[in-house]
Tab-separated table of C-alpha atoms in Angstrom:
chain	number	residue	atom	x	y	z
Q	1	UNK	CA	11.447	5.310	-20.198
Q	2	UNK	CA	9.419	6.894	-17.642
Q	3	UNK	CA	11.205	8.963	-14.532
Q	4	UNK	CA	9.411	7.696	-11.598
Q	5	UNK	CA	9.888	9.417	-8.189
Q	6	UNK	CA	9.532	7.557	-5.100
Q	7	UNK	CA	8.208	9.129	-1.992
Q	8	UNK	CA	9.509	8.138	0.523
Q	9	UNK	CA	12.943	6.787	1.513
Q	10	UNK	CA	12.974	3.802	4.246
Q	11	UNK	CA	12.953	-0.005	3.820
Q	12	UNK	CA	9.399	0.063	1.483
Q	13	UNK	CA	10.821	3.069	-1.115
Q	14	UNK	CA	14.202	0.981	-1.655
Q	15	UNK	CA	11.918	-2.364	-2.004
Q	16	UNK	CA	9.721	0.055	-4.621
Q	17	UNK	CA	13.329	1.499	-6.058
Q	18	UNK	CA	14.419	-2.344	-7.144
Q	19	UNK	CA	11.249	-3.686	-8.299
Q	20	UNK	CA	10.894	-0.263	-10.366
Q	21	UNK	CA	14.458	-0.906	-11.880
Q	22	UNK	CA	13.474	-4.887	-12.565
Q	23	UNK	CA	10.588	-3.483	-14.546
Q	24	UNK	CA	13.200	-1.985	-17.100
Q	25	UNK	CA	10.415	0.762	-18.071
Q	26	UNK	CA	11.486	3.266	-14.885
Q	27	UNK	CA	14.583	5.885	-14.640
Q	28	UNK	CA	14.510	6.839	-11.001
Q	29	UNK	CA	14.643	10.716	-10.729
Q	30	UNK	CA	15.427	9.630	-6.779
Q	31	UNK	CA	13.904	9.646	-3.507
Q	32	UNK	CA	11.506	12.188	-1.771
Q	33	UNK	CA	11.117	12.410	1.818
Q	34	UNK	CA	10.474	15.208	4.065
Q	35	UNK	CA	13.476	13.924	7.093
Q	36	UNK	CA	16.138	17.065	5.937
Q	37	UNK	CA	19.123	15.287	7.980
Q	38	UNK	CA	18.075	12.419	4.265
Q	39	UNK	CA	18.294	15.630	1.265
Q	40	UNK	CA	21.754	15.093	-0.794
Q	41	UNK	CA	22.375	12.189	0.321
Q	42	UNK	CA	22.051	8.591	-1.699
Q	43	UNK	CA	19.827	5.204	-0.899
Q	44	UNK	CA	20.983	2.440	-2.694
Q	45	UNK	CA	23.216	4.994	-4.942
Q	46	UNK	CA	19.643	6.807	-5.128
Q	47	UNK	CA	19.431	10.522	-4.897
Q	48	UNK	CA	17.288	11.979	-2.140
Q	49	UNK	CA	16.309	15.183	-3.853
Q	50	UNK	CA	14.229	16.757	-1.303
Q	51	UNK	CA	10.911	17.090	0.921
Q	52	UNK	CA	7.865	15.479	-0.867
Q	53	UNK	CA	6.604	18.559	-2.288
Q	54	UNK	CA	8.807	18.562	-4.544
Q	55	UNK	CA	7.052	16.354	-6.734
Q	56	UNK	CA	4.777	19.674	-7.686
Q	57	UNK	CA	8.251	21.309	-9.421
Q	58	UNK	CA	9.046	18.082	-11.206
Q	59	UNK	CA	5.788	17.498	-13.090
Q	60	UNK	CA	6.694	15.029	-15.887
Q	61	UNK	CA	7.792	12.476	-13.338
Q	62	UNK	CA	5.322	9.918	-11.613
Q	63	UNK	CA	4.931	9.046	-8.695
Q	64	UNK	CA	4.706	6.396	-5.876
Q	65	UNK	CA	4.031	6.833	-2.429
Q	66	UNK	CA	6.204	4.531	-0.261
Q	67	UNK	CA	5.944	5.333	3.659
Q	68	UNK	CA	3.755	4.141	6.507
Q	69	UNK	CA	4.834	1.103	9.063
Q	70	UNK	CA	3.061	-1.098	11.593
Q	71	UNK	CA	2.674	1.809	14.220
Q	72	UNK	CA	1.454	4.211	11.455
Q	73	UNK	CA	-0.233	2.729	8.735
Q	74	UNK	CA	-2.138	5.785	7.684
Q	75	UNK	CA	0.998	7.583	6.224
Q	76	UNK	CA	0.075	6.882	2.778
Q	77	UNK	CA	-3.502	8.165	2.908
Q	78	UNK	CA	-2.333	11.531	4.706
Q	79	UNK	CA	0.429	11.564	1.881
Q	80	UNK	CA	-1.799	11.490	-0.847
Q	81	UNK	CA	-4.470	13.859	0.804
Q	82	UNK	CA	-1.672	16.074	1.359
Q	83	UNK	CA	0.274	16.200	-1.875
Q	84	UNK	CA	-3.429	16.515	-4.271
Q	85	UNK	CA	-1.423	14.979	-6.976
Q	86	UNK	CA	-4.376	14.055	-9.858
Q	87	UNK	CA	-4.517	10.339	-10.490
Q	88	UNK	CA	-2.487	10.068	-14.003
Q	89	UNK	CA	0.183	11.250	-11.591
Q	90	UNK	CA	0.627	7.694	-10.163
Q	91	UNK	CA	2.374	4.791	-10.896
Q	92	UNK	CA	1.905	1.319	-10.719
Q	93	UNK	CA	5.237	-0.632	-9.858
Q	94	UNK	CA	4.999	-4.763	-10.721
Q	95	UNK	CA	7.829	-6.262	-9.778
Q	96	UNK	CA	8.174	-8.689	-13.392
Q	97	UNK	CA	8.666	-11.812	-10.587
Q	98	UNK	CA	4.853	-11.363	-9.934
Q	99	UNK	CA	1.754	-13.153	-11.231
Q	100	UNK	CA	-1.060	-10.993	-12.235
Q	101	UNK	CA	-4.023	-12.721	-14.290
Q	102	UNK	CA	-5.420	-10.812	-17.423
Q	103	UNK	CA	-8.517	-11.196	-15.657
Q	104	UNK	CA	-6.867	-9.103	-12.315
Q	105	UNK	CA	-6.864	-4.922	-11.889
Q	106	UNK	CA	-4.047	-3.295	-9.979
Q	107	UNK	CA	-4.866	0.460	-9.072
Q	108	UNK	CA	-2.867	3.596	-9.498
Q	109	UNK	CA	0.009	4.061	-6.716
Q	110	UNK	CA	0.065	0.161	-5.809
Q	111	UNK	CA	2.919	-1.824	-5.519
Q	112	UNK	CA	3.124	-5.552	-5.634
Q	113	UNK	CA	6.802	-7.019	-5.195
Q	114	UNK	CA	8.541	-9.927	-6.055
Q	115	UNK	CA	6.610	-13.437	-6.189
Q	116	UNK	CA	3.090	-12.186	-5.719
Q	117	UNK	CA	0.157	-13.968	-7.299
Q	118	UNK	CA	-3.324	-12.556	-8.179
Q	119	UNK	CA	-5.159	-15.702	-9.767
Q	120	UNK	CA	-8.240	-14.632	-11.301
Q	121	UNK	CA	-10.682	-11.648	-11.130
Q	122	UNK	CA	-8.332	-10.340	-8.359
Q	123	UNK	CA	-9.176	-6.254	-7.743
Q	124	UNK	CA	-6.527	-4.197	-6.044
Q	125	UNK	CA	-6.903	-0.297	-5.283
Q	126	UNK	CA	-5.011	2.469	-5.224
Q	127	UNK	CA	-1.792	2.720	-3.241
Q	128	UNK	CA	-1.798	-0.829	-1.732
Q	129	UNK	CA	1.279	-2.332	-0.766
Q	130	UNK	CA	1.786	-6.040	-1.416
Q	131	UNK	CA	4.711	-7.666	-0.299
Q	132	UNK	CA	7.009	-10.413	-1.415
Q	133	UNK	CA	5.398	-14.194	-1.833
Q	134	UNK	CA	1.448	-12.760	-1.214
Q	135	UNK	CA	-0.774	-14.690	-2.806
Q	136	UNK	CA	-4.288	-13.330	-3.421
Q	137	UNK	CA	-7.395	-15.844	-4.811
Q	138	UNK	CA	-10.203	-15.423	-7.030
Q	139	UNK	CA	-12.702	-12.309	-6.940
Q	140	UNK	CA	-10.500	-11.004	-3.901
Q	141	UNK	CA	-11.320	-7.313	-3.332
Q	142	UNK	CA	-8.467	-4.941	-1.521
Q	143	UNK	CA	-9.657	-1.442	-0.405
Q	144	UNK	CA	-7.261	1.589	-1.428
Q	145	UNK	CA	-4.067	2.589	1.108
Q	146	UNK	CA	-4.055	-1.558	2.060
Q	147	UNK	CA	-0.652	-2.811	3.292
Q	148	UNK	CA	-0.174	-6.847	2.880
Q	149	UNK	CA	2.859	-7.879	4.385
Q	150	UNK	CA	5.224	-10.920	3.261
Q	151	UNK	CA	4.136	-14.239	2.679
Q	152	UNK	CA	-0.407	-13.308	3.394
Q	153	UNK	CA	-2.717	-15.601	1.895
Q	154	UNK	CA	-6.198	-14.935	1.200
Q	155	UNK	CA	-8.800	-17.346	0.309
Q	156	UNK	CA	-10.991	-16.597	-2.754
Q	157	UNK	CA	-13.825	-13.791	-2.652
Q	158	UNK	CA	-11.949	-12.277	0.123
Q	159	UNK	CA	-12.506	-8.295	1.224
Q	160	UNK	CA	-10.278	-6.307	2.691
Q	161	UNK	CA	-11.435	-2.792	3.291
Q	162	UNK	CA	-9.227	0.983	3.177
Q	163	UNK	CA	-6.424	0.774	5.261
Q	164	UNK	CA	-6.475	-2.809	6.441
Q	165	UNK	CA	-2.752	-3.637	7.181
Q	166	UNK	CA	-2.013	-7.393	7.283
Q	167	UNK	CA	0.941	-8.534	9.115
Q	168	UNK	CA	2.825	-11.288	7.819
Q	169	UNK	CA	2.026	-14.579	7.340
Q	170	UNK	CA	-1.510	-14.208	7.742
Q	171	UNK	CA	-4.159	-16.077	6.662
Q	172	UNK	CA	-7.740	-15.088	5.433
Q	173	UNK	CA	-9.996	-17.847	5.094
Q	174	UNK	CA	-11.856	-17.494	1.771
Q	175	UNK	CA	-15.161	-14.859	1.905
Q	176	UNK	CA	-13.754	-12.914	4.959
Q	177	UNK	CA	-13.946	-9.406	5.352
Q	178	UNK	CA	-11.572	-7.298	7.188
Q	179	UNK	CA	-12.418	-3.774	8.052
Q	180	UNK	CA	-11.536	-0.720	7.313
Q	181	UNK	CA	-7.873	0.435	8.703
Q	182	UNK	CA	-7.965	-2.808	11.404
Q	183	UNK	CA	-4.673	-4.656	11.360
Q	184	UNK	CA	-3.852	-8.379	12.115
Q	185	UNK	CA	-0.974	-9.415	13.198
Q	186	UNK	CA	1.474	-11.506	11.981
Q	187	UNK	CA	1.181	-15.024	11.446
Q	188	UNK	CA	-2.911	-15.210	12.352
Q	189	UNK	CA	-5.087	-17.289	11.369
Q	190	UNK	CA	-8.464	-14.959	10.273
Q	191	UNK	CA	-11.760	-17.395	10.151
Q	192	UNK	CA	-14.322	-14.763	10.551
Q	193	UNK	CA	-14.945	-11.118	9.480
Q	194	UNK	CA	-12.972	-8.466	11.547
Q	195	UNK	CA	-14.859	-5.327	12.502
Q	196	UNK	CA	-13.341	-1.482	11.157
Q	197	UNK	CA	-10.751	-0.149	13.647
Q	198	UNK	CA	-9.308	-3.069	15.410
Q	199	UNK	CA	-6.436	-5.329	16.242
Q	200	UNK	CA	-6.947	-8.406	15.818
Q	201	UNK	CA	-4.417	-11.569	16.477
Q	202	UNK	CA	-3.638	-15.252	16.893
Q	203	UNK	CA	-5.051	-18.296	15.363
Q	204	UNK	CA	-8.289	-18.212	15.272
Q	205	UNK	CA	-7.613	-14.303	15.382
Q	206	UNK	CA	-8.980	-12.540	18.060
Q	207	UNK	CA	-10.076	-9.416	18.985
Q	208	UNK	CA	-7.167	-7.613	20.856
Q	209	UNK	CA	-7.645	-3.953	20.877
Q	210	UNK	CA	-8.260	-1.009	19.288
Q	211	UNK	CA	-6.217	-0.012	16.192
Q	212	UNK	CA	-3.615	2.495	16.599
Q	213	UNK	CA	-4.219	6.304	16.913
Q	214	UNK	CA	-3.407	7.461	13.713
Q	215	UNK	CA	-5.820	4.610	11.891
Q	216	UNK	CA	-8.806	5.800	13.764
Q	217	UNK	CA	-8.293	9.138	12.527
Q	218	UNK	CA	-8.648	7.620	9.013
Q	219	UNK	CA	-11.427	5.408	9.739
Q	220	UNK	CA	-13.506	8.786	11.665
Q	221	UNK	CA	-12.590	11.259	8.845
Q	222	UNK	CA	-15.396	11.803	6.387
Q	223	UNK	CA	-13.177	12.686	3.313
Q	224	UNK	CA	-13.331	10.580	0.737
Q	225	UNK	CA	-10.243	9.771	-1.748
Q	226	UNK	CA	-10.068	12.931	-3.723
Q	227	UNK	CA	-9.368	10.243	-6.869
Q	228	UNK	CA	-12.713	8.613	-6.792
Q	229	UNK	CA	-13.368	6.858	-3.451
Q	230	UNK	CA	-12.129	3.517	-2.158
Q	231	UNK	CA	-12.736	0.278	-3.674
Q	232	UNK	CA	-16.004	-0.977	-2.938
């Protein structure tokens, strides 16, 4: 089986930890995660081995990146620029609950949990986080470092760009775009496209403010994915 460290050790890594042991193809080496009051202790009966550069001394294991929340959604993108791991490095968790279509592509560093669906023609990129019960329609495209939250539904030939963090419950109507690192809160209803770099909410979402701090960072940096650039 393959070891498989998980970056990261909050509510998202222990989600990633159980889907990864559903799988049946993961050993979990443990948890990385640079909080040292966390190092030697267990998550789940998980080891925390260390800070998250560790991963560079333990180079047969892969590896998933599993921080970031609603106030920092970046995390992950920072992560990966930070660490410089190559892409073979990664690995995609599939939680065996979810649906994924022959005719669907999941990227390296994603995880999808528990009950998602990808119908048909369905392109995910790298280090997206889909959560339990998301259900994503035909020819839907999501950008690298997305986060969909619990229970999202997106209409077919939906795009959601880098970074776009979708609280949950929402709902994309089909051939919507979101932006680049904008988030919508939970439970809106999205009927047009959202611009890059905002907060948008309600139903018929609405334009409430700019995103948070550390996603316009993302959105103004000119460095592109050192493992081939976002999905387009």
């Amino acid at each position: 089986m393959t070891e498989l460290l998980i970056v990261g050790a909050g509510g998202f890594a222990r989600e990633t930890a159980q889907a990864a042991l559903a799988t049946g193809g993961f050993t979990l080496r443990g948890h990385l995660d640079d909080d040292p009051a966390l190092h030697g202790t267990e998550v789940d009966g998980v080891p925390v081995l260390g800070d998250c550069d560790l991963v560079h001394a333990l180079p047969r294991a892969r590896v998933v990146i599993c921080v970031g929340n609603v106030r920092d959604y970046a995390a992950r993108a920072r992560l990966v620029r930070r660490l410089g791991l190559p892409e073979e490095r990664y690995a995609t968790v599939v939680h065996p609950a979810a649906s994924v279509s022959a005719t669907s592509v999941v990227g390296p560093g994603s995880v999808l949990l528990a009950h998602c669906v990808l119908t048909a023609a369905v392109r995910v990129g790298a280090h997206v986080a889909v959560m339990p019960g998301t259900v994503l329609t035909h020819d839907d495209v999501i950008g690298d470092f997305a986060t969909l939250a619990a229970g999202v539904r997106l209409g077919g030939h939906v795009r959601l760009g880098r970074g776009v963090y979708l609280a949950s419950g929402t709902l994309v109507r089909e051939g919507t775009t979101v932006g680049d690192w904008s988030l919508v809160g939970m439970g809106s209803g999205v009927l047009g496209d959202v611009p890059p770099g905002e907060v948008w909410v309600g139903s018929p979402a609405r334009r409430l403010r700019a995103a948070p701090a550390p996603a316009l960072a993302e959105l103004d940096t000119r460095t592109a994915y050192a493992q081939g650039g976002p999905v387009r």
